[in-house]
């Protein structure tokens, strides 16, 4: 591992990013044109001390960045595809697939747009519906995505194999979502060609879910670019939202964001999400969740 070169590369990438590009205030006393070390560490979910040692290129403390750490740094520093691969090469780590999987490199254009969607729930996913990155409002609305690897990282896979995945939507909406998920997966499978990952997923789903097998055999295909959703939230009840998708040029990643018409109940509930924040929501077993009304939330503001 070429730690000195790795550290120098990280330092130059940090220096070129302006705080406003990643949603940070410029501040009147900033001594450096780019990001501070502690800001990069925060964006990547690392400790400031660890990142400092990494950037210094010192091997005395046994710094050995993992694949997950490198992927997080690539996102935090807005590296393009070539820069991200170079980072992995310097660290002597296998370069993971760029378009999908747990360590996927989020395309900078989508990541830049996500940074600007601070007032609406938004996330970047792959064409297999693996969540790559999301904002705080998406976490509050949809909950944290399970830390799965392999096929189970895909929400479509969990939809047909894990009954808990369906609790996000009212039961009467499940047939619609099943059809939409399968039609979208048909498009992804054709786009990828003889891709081992999607071929394995489809084979397993056909064995494990009769519903999936029947829908797959219809050969219906449609890329999901917009959908109307009713999302079951543990405190706000059913939230009716429109979900829009912006696809990357190669179709393997997409930015999802959720919105509602001004003045609608859904728009009001979206405003309440910022009041709730990302607090852990616990509901006593066997009891219905307490739901906030607009009047009740007003006393909390």
PDB file of C-alpha atoms in Angstrom:
ATOM      1  CA  UNK A   1       0.000   0.000   0.000  1.00  0.00           C
ATOM      2  CA  UNK A   2       1.437   3.342  -1.092  1.00  0.00           C
ATOM      3  CA  UNK A   3       0.392   5.374   1.943  1.00  0.00           C
ATOM      4  CA  UNK A   4       2.352   8.556   1.096  1.00  0.00           C
ATOM      5  CA  UNK A   5       0.813   8.732  -2.379  1.00  0.00           C
ATOM      6  CA  UNK A   6      -2.610   7.852  -0.990  1.00  0.00           C
ATOM      7  CA  UNK A   7      -2.354  10.642   1.563  1.00  0.00           C
ATOM      8  CA  UNK A   8      -1.198  13.172  -1.020  1.00  0.00           C
ATOM      9  CA  UNK A   9      -4.035  12.222  -3.351  1.00  0.00           C
ATOM     10  CA  UNK A  10      -6.638  12.623  -0.605  1.00  0.00           C
ATOM     11  CA  UNK A  11      -5.192  15.996   0.364  1.00  0.00           C
ATOM     12  CA  UNK A  12      -5.338  17.384  -3.183  1.00  0.00           C
ATOM     13  CA  UNK A  13      -8.912  16.130  -3.658  1.00  0.00           C
ATOM     14  CA  UNK A  14      -9.940  17.749  -0.362  1.00  0.00           C
ATOM     15  CA  UNK A  15      -8.391  21.084  -1.321  1.00  0.00           C
ATOM     16  CA  UNK A  16     -10.422  21.425  -4.507  1.00  0.00           C
ATOM     17  CA  UNK A  17     -13.897  21.056  -2.921  1.00  0.00           C
ATOM     18  CA  UNK A  18     -15.670  24.166  -1.684  1.00  0.00           C
ATOM     19  CA  UNK A  19     -17.817  23.776   1.450  1.00  0.00           C
ATOM     20  CA  UNK A  20     -20.952  24.984  -0.338  1.00  0.00           C
ATOM     21  CA  UNK A  21     -20.643  22.073  -2.784  1.00  0.00           C
ATOM     22  CA  UNK A  22     -21.310  19.602   0.026  1.00  0.00           C
ATOM     23  CA  UNK A  23     -23.812  21.689   1.999  1.00  0.00           C
ATOM     24  CA  UNK A  24     -21.373  23.146   4.539  1.00  0.00           C
ATOM     25  CA  UNK A  25     -21.167  26.840   5.508  1.00  0.00           C
ATOM     26  CA  UNK A  26     -18.221  28.813   4.169  1.00  0.00           C
ATOM     27  CA  UNK A  27     -17.496  30.478   7.530  1.00  0.00           C
ATOM     28  CA  UNK A  28     -15.561  33.738   8.025  1.00  0.00           C
ATOM     29  CA  UNK A  29     -12.376  32.222   9.493  1.00  0.00           C
ATOM     30  CA  UNK A  30     -11.668  29.426   7.060  1.00  0.00           C
ATOM     31  CA  UNK A  31      -7.930  29.157   6.449  1.00  0.00           C
ATOM     32  CA  UNK A  32      -8.050  26.617   3.646  1.00  0.00           C
ATOM     33  CA  UNK A  33      -9.871  27.004   0.287  1.00  0.00           C
ATOM     34  CA  UNK A  34     -11.281  23.481   0.395  1.00  0.00           C
ATOM     35  CA  UNK A  35     -12.604  21.228   3.120  1.00  0.00           C
ATOM     36  CA  UNK A  36     -11.022  20.720   6.516  1.00  0.00           C
ATOM     37  CA  UNK A  37      -9.864  17.232   7.470  1.00  0.00           C
ATOM     38  CA  UNK A  38     -12.568  16.913  10.106  1.00  0.00           C
ATOM     39  CA  UNK A  39     -15.213  17.858   7.531  1.00  0.00           C
ATOM     40  CA  UNK A  40     -14.110  15.096   5.162  1.00  0.00           C
ATOM     41  CA  UNK A  41     -14.127  12.675   8.087  1.00  0.00           C
ATOM     42  CA  UNK A  42     -17.665  13.723   8.998  1.00  0.00           C
ATOM     43  CA  UNK A  43     -18.925  13.353   5.429  1.00  0.00           C
ATOM     44  CA  UNK A  44     -17.356   9.890   5.168  1.00  0.00           C
ATOM     45  CA  UNK A  45     -18.490   8.714   8.610  1.00  0.00           C
ATOM     46  CA  UNK A  46     -14.928   8.380   9.954  1.00  0.00           C
ATOM     47  CA  UNK A  47     -13.192   9.696  13.033  1.00  0.00           C
ATOM     48  CA  UNK A  48     -11.148  12.849  12.489  1.00  0.00           C
ATOM     49  CA  UNK A  49      -8.067  11.182  13.993  1.00  0.00           C
ATOM     50  CA  UNK A  50      -8.306   8.213  11.631  1.00  0.00           C
ATOM     51  CA  UNK A  51      -8.676  10.393   8.554  1.00  0.00           C
ATOM     52  CA  UNK A  52      -5.801  12.615   9.655  1.00  0.00           C
ATOM     53  CA  UNK A  53      -3.482   9.595   9.943  1.00  0.00           C
ATOM     54  CA  UNK A  54      -4.659   8.372   6.554  1.00  0.00           C
ATOM     55  CA  UNK A  55      -3.956  11.689   4.881  1.00  0.00           C
ATOM     56  CA  UNK A  56      -0.572  11.998   6.538  1.00  0.00           C
ATOM     57  CA  UNK A  57       0.391   8.717   4.895  1.00  0.00           C
ATOM     58  CA  UNK A  58       1.917   7.309   8.055  1.00  0.00           C
ATOM     59  CA  UNK A  59       2.107   3.553   8.577  1.00  0.00           C
ATOM     60  CA  UNK A  60       3.123   3.735  12.209  1.00  0.00           C
ATOM     61  CA  UNK A  61      -0.417   3.240  13.481  1.00  0.00           C
ATOM     62  CA  UNK A  62      -1.260   0.453  11.062  1.00  0.00           C
ATOM     63  CA  UNK A  63      -3.725   2.443   8.959  1.00  0.00           C
ATOM     64  CA  UNK A  64      -5.301   0.015   6.475  1.00  0.00           C
ATOM     65  CA  UNK A  65      -8.459   1.498   4.891  1.00  0.00           C
ATOM     66  CA  UNK A  66     -11.144  -1.044   4.048  1.00  0.00           C
ATOM     67  CA  UNK A  67     -13.118  -1.193   0.824  1.00  0.00           C
ATOM     68  CA  UNK A  68     -16.086   0.391   2.605  1.00  0.00           C
ATOM     69  CA  UNK A  69     -13.895   3.228   3.922  1.00  0.00           C
ATOM     70  CA  UNK A  70     -12.498   3.926   0.467  1.00  0.00           C
ATOM     71  CA  UNK A  71     -15.983   3.956  -1.063  1.00  0.00           C
ATOM     72  CA  UNK A  72     -17.141   6.410   1.620  1.00  0.00           C
ATOM     73  CA  UNK A  73     -14.153   8.672   0.941  1.00  0.00           C
ATOM     74  CA  UNK A  74     -14.820   8.568  -2.800  1.00  0.00           C
ATOM     75  CA  UNK A  75     -18.366   9.789  -2.179  1.00  0.00           C
ATOM     76  CA  UNK A  76     -17.318  12.438   0.351  1.00  0.00           C
ATOM     77  CA  UNK A  77     -14.644  13.832  -1.995  1.00  0.00           C
ATOM     78  CA  UNK A  78     -16.887  13.670  -5.091  1.00  0.00           C
ATOM     79  CA  UNK A  79     -14.371  11.595  -7.037  1.00  0.00           C
ATOM     80  CA  UNK A  80     -15.147  10.763 -10.633  1.00  0.00           C
ATOM     81  CA  UNK A  81     -14.817   7.189 -11.895  1.00  0.00           C
ATOM     82  CA  UNK A  82     -11.121   7.390 -12.792  1.00  0.00           C
ATOM     83  CA  UNK A  83     -10.228   9.109  -9.519  1.00  0.00           C
ATOM     84  CA  UNK A  84     -12.175   6.577  -7.518  1.00  0.00           C
ATOM     85  CA  UNK A  85     -10.406   3.665  -9.233  1.00  0.00           C
ATOM     86  CA  UNK A  86      -7.051   5.389  -8.632  1.00  0.00           C
ATOM     87  CA  UNK A  87      -7.877   5.652  -4.925  1.00  0.00           C
ATOM     88  CA  UNK A  88      -8.479   1.893  -4.742  1.00  0.00           C
ATOM     89  CA  UNK A  89      -5.292   1.177  -6.675  1.00  0.00           C
ATOM     90  CA  UNK A  90      -3.211   3.310  -4.289  1.00  0.00           C
ATOM     91  CA  UNK A  91      -4.708   1.439  -1.353  1.00  0.00           C
ATOM     92  CA  UNK A  92      -4.065  -1.879  -3.123  1.00  0.00           C
ATOM     93  CA  UNK A  93      -7.692  -2.899  -2.832  1.00  0.00           C
ATOM     94  CA  UNK A  94      -9.744  -4.615  -5.552  1.00  0.00           C
ATOM     95  CA  UNK A  95     -11.757  -2.056  -7.485  1.00  0.00           C
ATOM     96  CA  UNK A  96     -15.430  -2.959  -6.908  1.00  0.00           C
ATOM     97  CA  UNK A  97     -18.053  -2.649  -9.647  1.00  0.00           C
ATOM     98  CA  UNK A  98     -18.747   0.994 -10.308  1.00  0.00           C
ATOM     99  CA  UNK A  99     -22.470   0.796 -10.925  1.00  0.00           C
ATOM    100  CA  UNK A 100     -23.929  -1.520  -8.323  1.00  0.00           C
ATOM    101  CA  UNK A 101     -23.328  -3.368  -5.065  1.00  0.00           C
ATOM    102  CA  UNK A 102     -22.679  -2.241  -1.501  1.00  0.00           C
ATOM    103  CA  UNK A 103     -19.481  -0.397  -2.471  1.00  0.00           C
ATOM    104  CA  UNK A 104     -20.851   1.179  -5.647  1.00  0.00           C
ATOM    105  CA  UNK A 105     -19.487   4.557  -6.631  1.00  0.00           C
ATOM    106  CA  UNK A 106     -22.328   7.064  -6.661  1.00  0.00           C
ATOM    107  CA  UNK A 107     -22.176   9.049  -9.854  1.00  0.00           C
ATOM    108  CA  UNK A 108     -21.075  12.618  -8.983  1.00  0.00           C
ATOM    109  CA  UNK A 109     -23.920  14.271 -10.915  1.00  0.00           C
ATOM    110  CA  UNK A 110     -26.548  12.378  -8.903  1.00  0.00           C
ATOM    111  CA  UNK A 111     -24.685  13.006  -5.665  1.00  0.00           C
ATOM    112  CA  UNK A 112     -24.505  16.727  -6.409  1.00  0.00           C
ATOM    113  CA  UNK A 113     -28.256  16.855  -6.979  1.00  0.00           C
ATOM    114  CA  UNK A 114     -28.903  14.896  -3.795  1.00  0.00           C
ATOM    115  CA  UNK A 115     -26.915  17.488  -1.833  1.00  0.00           C
ATOM    116  CA  UNK A 116     -29.316  20.170  -3.057  1.00  0.00           C
ATOM    117  CA  UNK A 117     -32.482  18.288  -2.085  1.00  0.00           C
ATOM    118  CA  UNK A 118     -32.331  19.160   1.599  1.00  0.00           C
ATOM    119  CA  UNK A 119     -36.069  19.864   1.960  1.00  0.00           C
ATOM    120  CA  UNK A 120     -37.430  16.678   0.402  1.00  0.00           C
ATOM    121  CA  UNK A 121     -36.725  12.970   1.017  1.00  0.00           C
ATOM    122  CA  UNK A 122     -34.263  11.691  -1.569  1.00  0.00           C
ATOM    123  CA  UNK A 123     -31.902   8.780  -2.119  1.00  0.00           C
ATOM    124  CA  UNK A 124     -29.671   7.294  -4.815  1.00  0.00           C
ATOM    125  CA  UNK A 125     -30.259   3.629  -5.647  1.00  0.00           C
ATOM    126  CA  UNK A 126     -28.989   1.148  -8.221  1.00  0.00           C
ATOM    127  CA  UNK A 127     -31.115  -0.413 -10.948  1.00  0.00           C
ATOM    128  CA  UNK A 128     -31.508  -3.402  -8.589  1.00  0.00           C
ATOM    129  CA  UNK A 129     -32.908  -1.075  -5.912  1.00  0.00           C
ATOM    130  CA  UNK A 130     -29.872  -1.157  -3.624  1.00  0.00           C
ATOM    131  CA  UNK A 131     -29.673   2.049  -1.588  1.00  0.00           C
ATOM    132  CA  UNK A 132     -26.306   3.779  -2.016  1.00  0.00           C
ATOM    133  CA  UNK A 133     -26.802   7.080  -0.196  1.00  0.00           C
ATOM    134  CA  UNK A 134     -29.752   9.074   1.151  1.00  0.00           C
ATOM    135  CA  UNK A 135     -30.506  12.294   2.987  1.00  0.00           C
ATOM    136  CA  UNK A 136     -31.853  12.655   6.517  1.00  0.00           C
ATOM    137  CA  UNK A 137     -35.474  13.162   5.420  1.00  0.00           C
ATOM    138  CA  UNK A 138     -35.384   9.901   3.460  1.00  0.00           C
ATOM    139  CA  UNK A 139     -34.168   8.127   6.593  1.00  0.00           C
ATOM    140  CA  UNK A 140     -37.041   9.649   8.574  1.00  0.00           C
ATOM    141  CA  UNK A 141     -39.610   8.725   5.931  1.00  0.00           C
ATOM    142  CA  UNK A 142     -38.401   5.270   4.896  1.00  0.00           C
ATOM    143  CA  UNK A 143     -36.188   4.116   7.775  1.00  0.00           C
ATOM    144  CA  UNK A 144     -32.612   2.907   7.557  1.00  0.00           C
ATOM    145  CA  UNK A 145     -31.888   0.345   4.870  1.00  0.00           C
ATOM    146  CA  UNK A 146     -30.685  -3.014   6.253  1.00  0.00           C
ATOM    147  CA  UNK A 147     -26.932  -3.600   5.944  1.00  0.00           C
ATOM    148  CA  UNK A 148     -27.255  -6.630   3.684  1.00  0.00           C
ATOM    149  CA  UNK A 149     -24.854  -7.926   1.061  1.00  0.00           C
ATOM    150  CA  UNK A 150     -25.583  -9.956  -2.022  1.00  0.00           C
ATOM    151  CA  UNK A 151     -29.143 -10.277  -3.360  1.00  0.00           C
ATOM    152  CA  UNK A 152     -30.665  -9.240  -0.006  1.00  0.00           C
ATOM    153  CA  UNK A 153     -29.206  -5.741  -0.479  1.00  0.00           C
ATOM    154  CA  UNK A 154     -31.899  -5.244  -3.116  1.00  0.00           C
ATOM    155  CA  UNK A 155     -35.269  -3.971  -1.916  1.00  0.00           C
ATOM    156  CA  UNK A 156     -36.899  -5.857  -4.811  1.00  0.00           C
ATOM    157  CA  UNK A 157     -35.356  -9.099  -3.548  1.00  0.00           C
ATOM    158  CA  UNK A 158     -36.543  -8.408   0.008  1.00  0.00           C
ATOM    159  CA  UNK A 159     -40.007  -7.477  -1.276  1.00  0.00           C
ATOM    160  CA  UNK A 160     -40.560 -11.020  -2.531  1.00  0.00           C
ATOM    161  CA  UNK A 161     -38.707 -12.880   0.244  1.00  0.00           C
ATOM    162  CA  UNK A 162     -39.196 -10.913   3.478  1.00  0.00           C
ATOM    163  CA  UNK A 163     -42.771 -10.057   4.578  1.00  0.00           C
ATOM    164  CA  UNK A 164     -41.472  -7.190   6.739  1.00  0.00           C
ATOM    165  CA  UNK A 165     -40.320  -5.343   3.638  1.00  0.00           C
ATOM    166  CA  UNK A 166     -43.954  -4.937   2.613  1.00  0.00           C
ATOM    167  CA  UNK A 167     -44.989  -3.175   5.812  1.00  0.00           C
ATOM    168  CA  UNK A 168     -43.925   0.106   4.200  1.00  0.00           C
ATOM    169  CA  UNK A 169     -47.029   0.069   1.959  1.00  0.00           C
ATOM    170  CA  UNK A 170     -50.726  -0.660   2.675  1.00  0.00           C
ATOM    171  CA  UNK A 171     -51.667  -4.282   1.821  1.00  0.00           C
ATOM    172  CA  UNK A 172     -54.089  -3.217  -0.903  1.00  0.00           C
ATOM    173  CA  UNK A 173     -51.199  -1.552  -2.758  1.00  0.00           C
ATOM    174  CA  UNK A 174     -48.942  -4.619  -2.727  1.00  0.00           C
ATOM    175  CA  UNK A 175     -50.069  -6.093  -6.091  1.00  0.00           C
ATOM    176  CA  UNK A 176     -49.322  -2.797  -7.833  1.00  0.00           C
ATOM    177  CA  UNK A 177     -45.826  -2.563  -6.371  1.00  0.00           C
ATOM    178  CA  UNK A 178     -45.104  -6.200  -7.213  1.00  0.00           C
ATOM    179  CA  UNK A 179     -45.959  -5.609 -10.866  1.00  0.00           C
ATOM    180  CA  UNK A 180     -43.945  -2.390 -11.022  1.00  0.00           C
ATOM    181  CA  UNK A 181     -40.872  -3.944  -9.362  1.00  0.00           C
ATOM    182  CA  UNK A 182     -40.833  -6.938 -11.719  1.00  0.00           C
ATOM    183  CA  UNK A 183     -41.346  -4.839 -14.851  1.00  0.00           C
ATOM    184  CA  UNK A 184     -38.503  -2.539 -13.769  1.00  0.00           C
ATOM    185  CA  UNK A 185     -36.249  -5.530 -13.033  1.00  0.00           C
ATOM    186  CA  UNK A 186     -36.997  -6.919 -16.514  1.00  0.00           C
ATOM    187  CA  UNK A 187     -35.621  -3.698 -17.990  1.00  0.00           C
ATOM    188  CA  UNK A 188     -32.526  -3.842 -15.764  1.00  0.00           C
ATOM    189  CA  UNK A 189     -31.858  -7.470 -16.682  1.00  0.00           C
ATOM    190  CA  UNK A 190     -32.061  -6.712 -20.408  1.00  0.00           C
ATOM    191  CA  UNK A 191     -29.846  -3.636 -20.017  1.00  0.00           C
ATOM    192  CA  UNK A 192     -27.169  -5.611 -18.180  1.00  0.00           C
ATOM    193  CA  UNK A 193     -27.192  -8.527 -20.595  1.00  0.00           C
ATOM    194  CA  UNK A 194     -25.548 -11.690 -19.254  1.00  0.00           C
ATOM    195  CA  UNK A 195     -24.801 -10.128 -15.874  1.00  0.00           C
ATOM    196  CA  UNK A 196     -24.146 -12.774 -13.198  1.00  0.00           C
ATOM    197  CA  UNK A 197     -25.601 -10.690 -10.363  1.00  0.00           C
ATOM    198  CA  UNK A 198     -29.015 -10.106 -11.867  1.00  0.00           C
ATOM    199  CA  UNK A 199     -29.164 -13.630 -13.355  1.00  0.00           C
ATOM    200  CA  UNK A 200     -28.610 -15.127  -9.910  1.00  0.00           C
ATOM    201  CA  UNK A 201     -31.189 -12.827  -8.327  1.00  0.00           C
ATOM    202  CA  UNK A 202     -33.861 -13.732 -10.843  1.00  0.00           C
ATOM    203  CA  UNK A 203     -33.157 -17.459 -10.484  1.00  0.00           C
ATOM    204  CA  UNK A 204     -33.405 -17.340  -6.700  1.00  0.00           C
ATOM    205  CA  UNK A 205     -36.573 -15.239  -6.768  1.00  0.00           C
ATOM    206  CA  UNK A 206     -38.228 -17.626  -9.197  1.00  0.00           C
ATOM    207  CA  UNK A 207     -37.557 -20.481  -6.775  1.00  0.00           C
ATOM    208  CA  UNK A 208     -38.597 -18.637  -3.626  1.00  0.00           C
ATOM    209  CA  UNK A 209     -41.643 -16.679  -4.803  1.00  0.00           C
ATOM    210  CA  UNK A 210     -44.502 -18.013  -6.897  1.00  0.00           C
ATOM    211  CA  UNK A 211     -45.782 -14.452  -7.234  1.00  0.00           C
ATOM    212  CA  UNK A 212     -42.480 -13.298  -8.695  1.00  0.00           C
ATOM    213  CA  UNK A 213     -42.262 -16.268 -11.072  1.00  0.00           C
ATOM    214  CA  UNK A 214     -45.769 -15.630 -12.401  1.00  0.00           C
ATOM    215  CA  UNK A 215     -45.105 -11.927 -12.945  1.00  0.00           C
ATOM    216  CA  UNK A 216     -41.704 -12.571 -14.525  1.00  0.00           C
ATOM    217  CA  UNK A 217     -43.285 -14.927 -17.057  1.00  0.00           C
ATOM    218  CA  UNK A 218     -45.622 -12.158 -18.268  1.00  0.00           C
ATOM    219  CA  UNK A 219     -42.514 -10.428 -19.711  1.00  0.00           C
ATOM    220  CA  UNK A 220     -43.996  -7.015 -18.927  1.00  0.00           C
ATOM    221  CA  UNK A 221     -41.255  -4.390 -18.950  1.00  0.00           C
ATOM    222  CA  UNK A 222     -41.311  -0.745 -17.876  1.00  0.00           C
ATOM    223  CA  UNK A 223     -38.618   1.450 -16.347  1.00  0.00           C
ATOM    224  CA  UNK A 224     -40.137   3.176 -13.330  1.00  0.00           C
ATOM    225  CA  UNK A 225     -39.685   6.918 -13.741  1.00  0.00           C
ATOM    226  CA  UNK A 226     -42.637   8.124 -11.677  1.00  0.00           C
ATOM    227  CA  UNK A 227     -45.075   6.501  -9.283  1.00  0.00           C
ATOM    228  CA  UNK A 228     -47.720   7.513  -6.768  1.00  0.00           C
ATOM    229  CA  UNK A 229     -47.036   5.952  -3.390  1.00  0.00           C
ATOM    230  CA  UNK A 230     -48.831   5.579  -0.090  1.00  0.00           C
ATOM    231  CA  UNK A 231     -46.175   5.080   2.567  1.00  0.00           C
ATOM    232  CA  UNK A 232     -47.045   3.818   6.039  1.00  0.00           C
ATOM    233  CA  UNK A 233     -45.158   5.899   8.600  1.00  0.00           C
ATOM    234  CA  UNK A 234     -45.160   4.756  12.265  1.00  0.00           C
ATOM    235  CA  UNK A 235     -46.058   8.224  13.599  1.00  0.00           C
ATOM    236  CA  UNK A 236     -47.670  10.111  10.727  1.00  0.00           C
ATOM    237  CA  UNK A 237     -49.817   7.309   9.360  1.00  0.00           C
ATOM    238  CA  UNK A 238     -50.294   6.866   5.610  1.00  0.00           C
ATOM    239  CA  UNK A 239     -48.478   9.535   3.588  1.00  0.00           C
ATOM    240  CA  UNK A 240     -49.498  10.000  -0.065  1.00  0.00           C
ATOM    241  CA  UNK A 241     -46.555  11.144  -2.172  1.00  0.00           C
ATOM    242  CA  UNK A 242     -45.347  11.281  -5.734  1.00  0.00           C
ATOM    243  CA  UNK A 243     -42.012   9.554  -6.335  1.00  0.00           C
ATOM    244  CA  UNK A 244     -39.869  10.728  -9.245  1.00  0.00           C
ATOM    245  CA  UNK A 245     -36.737   9.143 -10.708  1.00  0.00           C
ATOM    246  CA  UNK A 246     -33.814  10.681 -12.541  1.00  0.00           C
ATOM    247  CA  UNK A 247     -31.744   7.984 -14.240  1.00  0.00           C
ATOM    248  CA  UNK A 248     -28.018   8.137 -14.883  1.00  0.00           C
ATOM    249  CA  UNK A 249     -26.886   8.033 -18.493  1.00  0.00           C
ATOM    250  CA  UNK A 250     -26.206   4.278 -18.362  1.00  0.00           C
ATOM    251  CA  UNK A 251     -29.431   3.585 -16.460  1.00  0.00           C
ATOM    252  CA  UNK A 252     -27.681   1.751 -13.630  1.00  0.00           C
ATOM    253  CA  UNK A 253     -28.267   4.362 -10.954  1.00  0.00           C
ATOM    254  CA  UNK A 254     -31.169   6.676 -10.240  1.00  0.00           C
ATOM    255  CA  UNK A 255     -31.993   9.545  -7.941  1.00  0.00           C
ATOM    256  CA  UNK A 256     -35.374   9.158  -6.232  1.00  0.00           C
ATOM    257  CA  UNK A 257     -37.158  12.045  -4.560  1.00  0.00           C
ATOM    258  CA  UNK A 258     -40.568  12.313  -2.921  1.00  0.00           C
ATOM    259  CA  UNK A 259     -42.899  15.282  -3.115  1.00  0.00           C
ATOM    260  CA  UNK A 260     -46.576  16.228  -2.824  1.00  0.00           C
ATOM    261  CA  UNK A 261     -48.773  18.972  -4.292  1.00  0.00           C
ATOM    262  CA  UNK A 262     -48.710  22.227  -2.257  1.00  0.00           C
ATOM    263  CA  UNK A 263     -51.469  22.374   0.328  1.00  0.00           C
ATOM    264  CA  UNK A 264     -52.134  18.628   0.231  1.00  0.00           C
ATOM    265  CA  UNK A 265     -52.077  16.420   3.347  1.00  0.00           C
ATOM    266  CA  UNK A 266     -48.924  14.797   1.995  1.00  0.00           C
ATOM    267  CA  UNK A 267     -47.166  18.170   1.778  1.00  0.00           C
ATOM    268  CA  UNK A 268     -48.097  18.916   5.384  1.00  0.00           C
ATOM    269  CA  UNK A 269     -46.831  15.521   6.504  1.00  0.00           C
ATOM    270  CA  UNK A 270     -43.537  16.099   4.700  1.00  0.00           C
ATOM    271  CA  UNK A 271     -43.099  19.282   6.729  1.00  0.00           C
ATOM    272  CA  UNK A 272     -43.668  17.274   9.902  1.00  0.00           C
ATOM    273  CA  UNK A 273     -40.824  14.932   8.969  1.00  0.00           C
ATOM    274  CA  UNK A 274     -38.302  17.673   9.696  1.00  0.00           C
ATOM    275  CA  UNK A 275     -39.865  18.049  13.159  1.00  0.00           C
ATOM    276  CA  UNK A 276     -39.528  14.348  13.839  1.00  0.00           C
ATOM    277  CA  UNK A 277     -35.919  14.219  12.665  1.00  0.00           C
ATOM    278  CA  UNK A 278     -34.151  10.877  12.551  1.00  0.00           C
ATOM    279  CA  UNK A 279     -35.073   9.846  16.079  1.00  0.00           C
ATOM    280  CA  UNK A 280     -35.616   6.166  16.726  1.00  0.00           C
ATOM    281  CA  UNK A 281     -39.324   5.397  16.618  1.00  0.00           C
ATOM    282  CA  UNK A 282     -40.434   2.652  18.972  1.00  0.00           C
ATOM    283  CA  UNK A 283     -43.963   1.318  19.176  1.00  0.00           C
ATOM    284  CA  UNK A 284     -45.150  -0.893  22.024  1.00  0.00           C
ATOM    285  CA  UNK A 285     -46.023  -4.346  20.728  1.00  0.00           C
ATOM    286  CA  UNK A 286     -49.736  -4.769  20.191  1.00  0.00           C
ATOM    287  CA  UNK A 287     -50.454  -1.030  20.320  1.00  0.00           C
ATOM    288  CA  UNK A 288     -51.227   1.256  17.414  1.00  0.00           C
ATOM    289  CA  UNK A 289     -48.582   3.923  16.816  1.00  0.00           C
ATOM    290  CA  UNK A 290     -49.360   7.401  18.074  1.00  0.00           C
ATOM    291  CA  UNK A 291     -49.769   9.763  15.162  1.00  0.00           C
ATOM    292  CA  UNK A 292     -49.058  13.476  15.099  1.00  0.00           C
ATOM    293  CA  UNK A 293     -51.605  15.955  13.855  1.00  0.00           C
ATOM    294  CA  UNK A 294     -50.702  19.406  12.622  1.00  0.00           C
ATOM    295  CA  UNK A 295     -52.022  20.937  15.840  1.00  0.00           C
ATOM    296  CA  UNK A 296     -49.987  18.593  18.000  1.00  0.00           C
ATOM    297  CA  UNK A 297     -46.823  19.233  16.040  1.00  0.00           C
ATOM    298  CA  UNK A 298     -47.281  22.968  16.365  1.00  0.00           C
ATOM    299  CA  UNK A 299     -46.622  22.761  20.094  1.00  0.00           C
ATOM    300  CA  UNK A 300     -43.269  21.049  19.345  1.00  0.00           C
ATOM    301  CA  UNK A 301     -41.914  23.673  16.962  1.00  0.00           C
TER     302      UNK A 301
END
